Short mmCIF file of C-alpha atoms in Angstrom, two decimals:
data_model
loop_
_atom_site.label_atom_id
_atom_site.label_comp_id
_atom_site.label_asym_id
_atom_site.label_seq_id
_atom_site.Cartn_x
_atom_site.Cartn_y
_atom_site.Cartn_z
CA ALA A 1 124.72 90.96 105.03
CA ALA A 2 126.25 93.32 107.86
CA SER A 3 128.59 90.65 109.33
CA ALA A 4 130.63 90.29 105.76
CA ARG A 5 132.14 93.90 104.84
CA PRO A 6 132.86 94.55 101.56
CA PRO A 7 136.51 93.59 101.17
CA VAL A 8 136.11 96.12 98.21
CA LEU A 9 138.16 95.88 95.03
CA ALA A 10 141.37 97.57 94.40
CA VAL A 11 141.52 100.53 92.64
CA ARG A 12 141.87 99.42 89.14
CA ARG A 13 141.95 101.41 85.68
CA GLY A 14 138.84 103.03 85.27
CA HIS A 15 136.47 102.73 81.98
CA HIS A 16 133.02 104.25 81.17
CA PRO A 17 130.35 101.79 82.23
CA ALA A 18 127.42 100.99 78.79
CA GLY A 19 123.94 102.28 79.83
CA ILE A 20 122.42 101.84 83.48
CA THR A 21 122.70 97.40 83.59
CA GLY A 22 126.84 97.96 83.16
CA LEU A 23 126.57 101.08 85.74
CA ALA A 24 124.73 98.38 87.92
CA VAL A 25 127.45 95.74 87.22
CA ALA A 26 130.51 97.40 88.35
CA ASN A 27 128.52 98.28 91.17
CA VAL A 28 127.99 95.24 92.47
CA LEU A 29 131.09 93.73 90.75
CA ARG A 30 132.35 96.70 93.72
CA THR A 31 131.96 94.59 97.10
CA PRO A 32 131.75 91.31 95.61
CA GLY A 33 131.60 89.19 99.47
CA ARG A 34 128.59 91.48 100.30
CA THR A 35 127.17 90.12 96.85
CA LEU A 36 127.94 86.33 97.10
CA VAL A 37 126.51 86.30 100.68
CA GLY A 38 123.19 87.68 98.67
CA ALA A 39 123.80 85.44 95.80
CA ALA A 40 123.98 82.17 98.27
CA SER A 41 121.65 83.19 100.47
CA LEU A 42 118.56 82.74 97.22
CA ALA A 43 120.28 80.00 95.55
CA VAL A 44 119.75 77.34 98.95
CA GLY A 45 116.11 78.21 98.44
CA VAL A 46 115.97 77.89 94.51
CA ALA A 47 118.47 75.05 94.91
CA ALA A 48 116.32 73.18 97.08
CA LEU A 49 113.04 74.14 94.94
CA THR A 50 114.50 72.44 92.06
CA LEU A 51 115.43 69.58 93.61
CA LEU A 52 111.71 69.29 95.22
CA THR A 53 110.61 70.03 91.52
CA THR A 54 112.17 67.19 90.25
CA VAL A 55 111.27 64.89 92.56
CA THR A 56 108.01 66.35 91.99
CA LEU A 57 107.82 66.07 88.09
CA ALA A 58 110.37 63.06 87.41
CA PHE A 59 109.28 60.53 89.71
CA ARG A 60 105.29 61.87 91.39
CA GLY A 61 106.65 62.73 94.19
CA VAL A 62 107.85 59.88 95.77
CA LEU A 63 111.88 59.27 95.66
CA VAL A 64 112.91 55.98 96.00
CA GLY A 65 116.19 53.90 97.23
CA SER A 66 118.53 52.76 99.52
CA LEU A 67 121.19 54.13 102.05
CA LEU A 68 123.61 51.70 103.63
CA GLY A 69 121.99 48.29 101.69
CA ASN A 70 118.17 49.65 103.38
CA ALA A 71 115.01 50.56 100.71
CA VAL A 72 114.09 54.64 101.41
CA ALA A 73 111.82 55.92 100.39
CA VAL A 74 110.68 60.25 100.20
CA GLN A 75 107.24 61.43 99.54
CA VAL A 76 107.08 65.27 98.54
CA ARG A 77 104.25 66.59 101.06
CA GLY A 78 102.99 69.60 101.04
CA VAL A 79 104.50 71.57 103.56
CA ASP A 80 107.87 70.93 102.08
CA TYR A 81 106.84 73.50 98.96
CA VAL A 82 105.86 75.67 102.48
CA ALA A 83 109.33 74.97 103.84
CA VAL A 84 111.42 75.79 100.72
CA THR A 85 109.10 79.15 99.73
CA ALA A 86 110.61 80.52 103.07
CA THR A 87 113.81 79.69 103.04
CA VAL A 88 113.73 81.11 99.23
CA ALA A 89 111.67 84.62 100.45
CA LEU A 90 114.29 84.71 102.90
CA GLY A 91 117.09 84.46 100.51
CA VAL A 92 114.98 87.84 98.38
CA PHE A 93 115.06 89.94 101.60
CA ALA A 94 118.54 88.95 101.95
CA VAL A 95 119.20 90.48 98.52
CA ALA A 96 116.80 93.50 99.00
CA ASP A 97 119.33 94.07 102.86
CA VAL A 98 121.90 93.83 100.31
CA VAL A 99 121.30 96.57 98.01
CA PHE A 100 120.01 98.47 100.93
CA LEU A 101 123.47 98.72 102.51
CA ASN A 102 124.42 99.54 99.24
CA ILE A 103 123.07 102.02 99.25
CA ARG A 104 123.61 103.39 102.32
CA GLU A 105 127.19 103.32 101.82
CA ARG A 106 127.09 104.76 98.57
CA ALA A 107 124.53 108.25 99.96
CA ALA A 108 127.09 110.44 99.45
CA GLU A 109 128.08 109.12 94.89
CA LEU A 110 124.06 108.86 94.26
CA ALA A 111 124.11 112.42 95.70
CA THR A 112 126.16 113.61 93.29
CA ILE A 113 124.82 112.30 90.59
CA ARG A 114 121.82 112.71 91.46
CA ALA A 115 123.15 116.65 90.98
CA PHE A 116 124.10 116.41 87.68
CA GLY A 117 120.64 115.63 86.74
CA TRP A 118 120.20 112.54 86.63
CA PRO A 119 115.95 112.00 87.41
CA GLU A 120 115.12 109.82 90.90
CA SER A 121 113.90 107.32 88.75
CA THR A 122 116.86 106.23 86.25
CA LEU A 123 118.47 105.83 90.10
CA ALA A 124 115.54 103.53 91.39
CA ARG A 125 116.18 102.06 88.07
CA LEU A 126 119.98 101.36 88.54
CA VAL A 127 119.04 100.10 92.29
CA VAL A 128 116.46 97.59 90.84
CA THR A 129 118.70 96.61 88.69
CA GLU A 130 121.53 95.63 91.04
CA GLY A 131 118.94 93.68 92.85
CA ALA A 132 117.54 91.80 90.17
CA LEU A 133 121.65 90.40 88.68
CA ILE A 134 121.89 89.79 92.13
CA GLY A 135 118.99 87.95 92.69
CA THR A 136 119.90 86.49 88.30
CA ALA A 137 123.05 84.38 89.68
CA GLY A 138 122.09 83.69 93.12
CA SER A 139 118.86 81.72 91.29
CA ALA A 140 121.29 80.55 88.60
CA ALA A 141 124.19 79.21 90.65
CA GLY A 142 120.80 77.32 93.15
CA ALA A 143 119.27 76.20 90.27
CA VAL A 144 123.04 74.57 88.57
CA LEU A 145 123.32 73.23 92.10
CA GLY A 146 119.94 71.53 92.30
CA LEU A 147 119.91 69.99 88.75
CA ALA A 148 123.41 68.27 89.71
CA GLY A 149 121.98 66.65 93.16
CA ALA A 150 118.40 65.61 90.95
CA ALA A 151 120.72 64.13 88.43
CA ALA A 152 122.72 62.60 90.36
CA PHE A 153 119.65 60.87 91.91
CA ALA A 154 117.92 59.94 88.21
CA GLY A 155 120.36 59.93 85.72
CA GLN A 156 118.30 61.65 82.97
CA LEU A 157 116.05 64.63 83.77
CA PRO A 158 112.22 64.48 81.70
CA VAL A 159 112.51 68.09 79.66
CA LEU A 160 109.87 69.31 81.98
CA VAL A 161 111.95 69.89 84.88
CA TYR A 162 114.64 72.32 82.60
CA LEU A 163 111.82 74.13 81.93
CA ALA A 164 110.71 74.70 85.70
CA VAL A 165 114.10 75.42 86.73
CA ALA A 166 114.51 78.42 84.11
CA VAL A 167 110.91 79.67 85.44
CA ALA A 168 112.67 79.63 88.89
CA ILE A 169 115.34 81.67 87.42
CA ALA A 170 113.10 83.95 85.63
CA VAL A 171 110.58 84.51 88.78
CA GLY A 172 114.33 84.82 91.34
CA ALA A 173 115.55 87.73 88.98
CA LEU A 174 111.81 89.00 89.41
CA LEU A 175 111.19 88.60 92.97
CA THR A 176 114.87 90.05 93.93
CA ALA A 177 114.11 93.43 91.60
CA GLY A 178 110.64 93.04 93.52
CA ALA A 179 111.77 93.31 96.53
CA ALA A 180 115.12 96.13 95.79
CA VAL A 181 112.03 98.77 95.05
CA LEU A 182 111.60 99.55 98.46
CA PRO A 183 115.35 100.11 98.98
CA ALA A 184 115.27 102.43 95.96
CA GLN A 185 112.68 103.85 97.52
CA MET A 186 114.89 105.53 100.03
CA LEU A 187 116.68 107.49 97.18
CA ARG A 188 114.55 110.01 97.17
CA ARG A 189 115.03 111.17 101.16
CA LEU A 190 118.66 111.60 100.45
CA PRO A 191 119.84 114.59 102.08
CA THR A 192 121.87 115.63 99.12
CA ALA A 193 122.79 119.16 99.61
CA GLN A 194 124.06 118.13 103.49
CA LEU A 195 125.63 115.00 101.62
CA LEU A 196 127.25 116.81 98.82
CA ALA A 197 128.29 119.11 101.66
CA GLU A 198 130.05 116.96 103.98
CA GLU A 199 132.07 115.54 101.12
#
């Protein structure tokens, strides 16, 4: 994520975001390149998890097809779920890293907001909401890709698969929100006076 220096969006006409969520959306959209890297990292894991879940639920763990005229059977094993869990965890850490980099770059801005009287809990909520937004976008994109791949194999998917995908999206959002709590703790150590003096 550090390599994707933010192609920050050009300044446009100002508007007042509505509440913490509106401000979080505006902050996430300010660095689209970095946000895309974090969301895409999580999307890869969620897409793989969706495919594995579909094979497990719709085909009882075994997928049979043909490739170049030869019969091919793919069986889901426990190690596959371990690998997918590791991929999802890496995606969650990528989102946390994006949130961390955003805090570092906006340290002076956050210090100014705190000087206006915003409590630390509200600032932390803002940062956690940003992480949850990136996580939700990545989880939803990965779930759609996974469902599209599964539908290409299966043609018709059972309702249970859609329920599992909805749970995966919710869990992805919750995990990324939880991962953003650690970078949000940095807000307590922001040297507000020094940052404001430098501005």
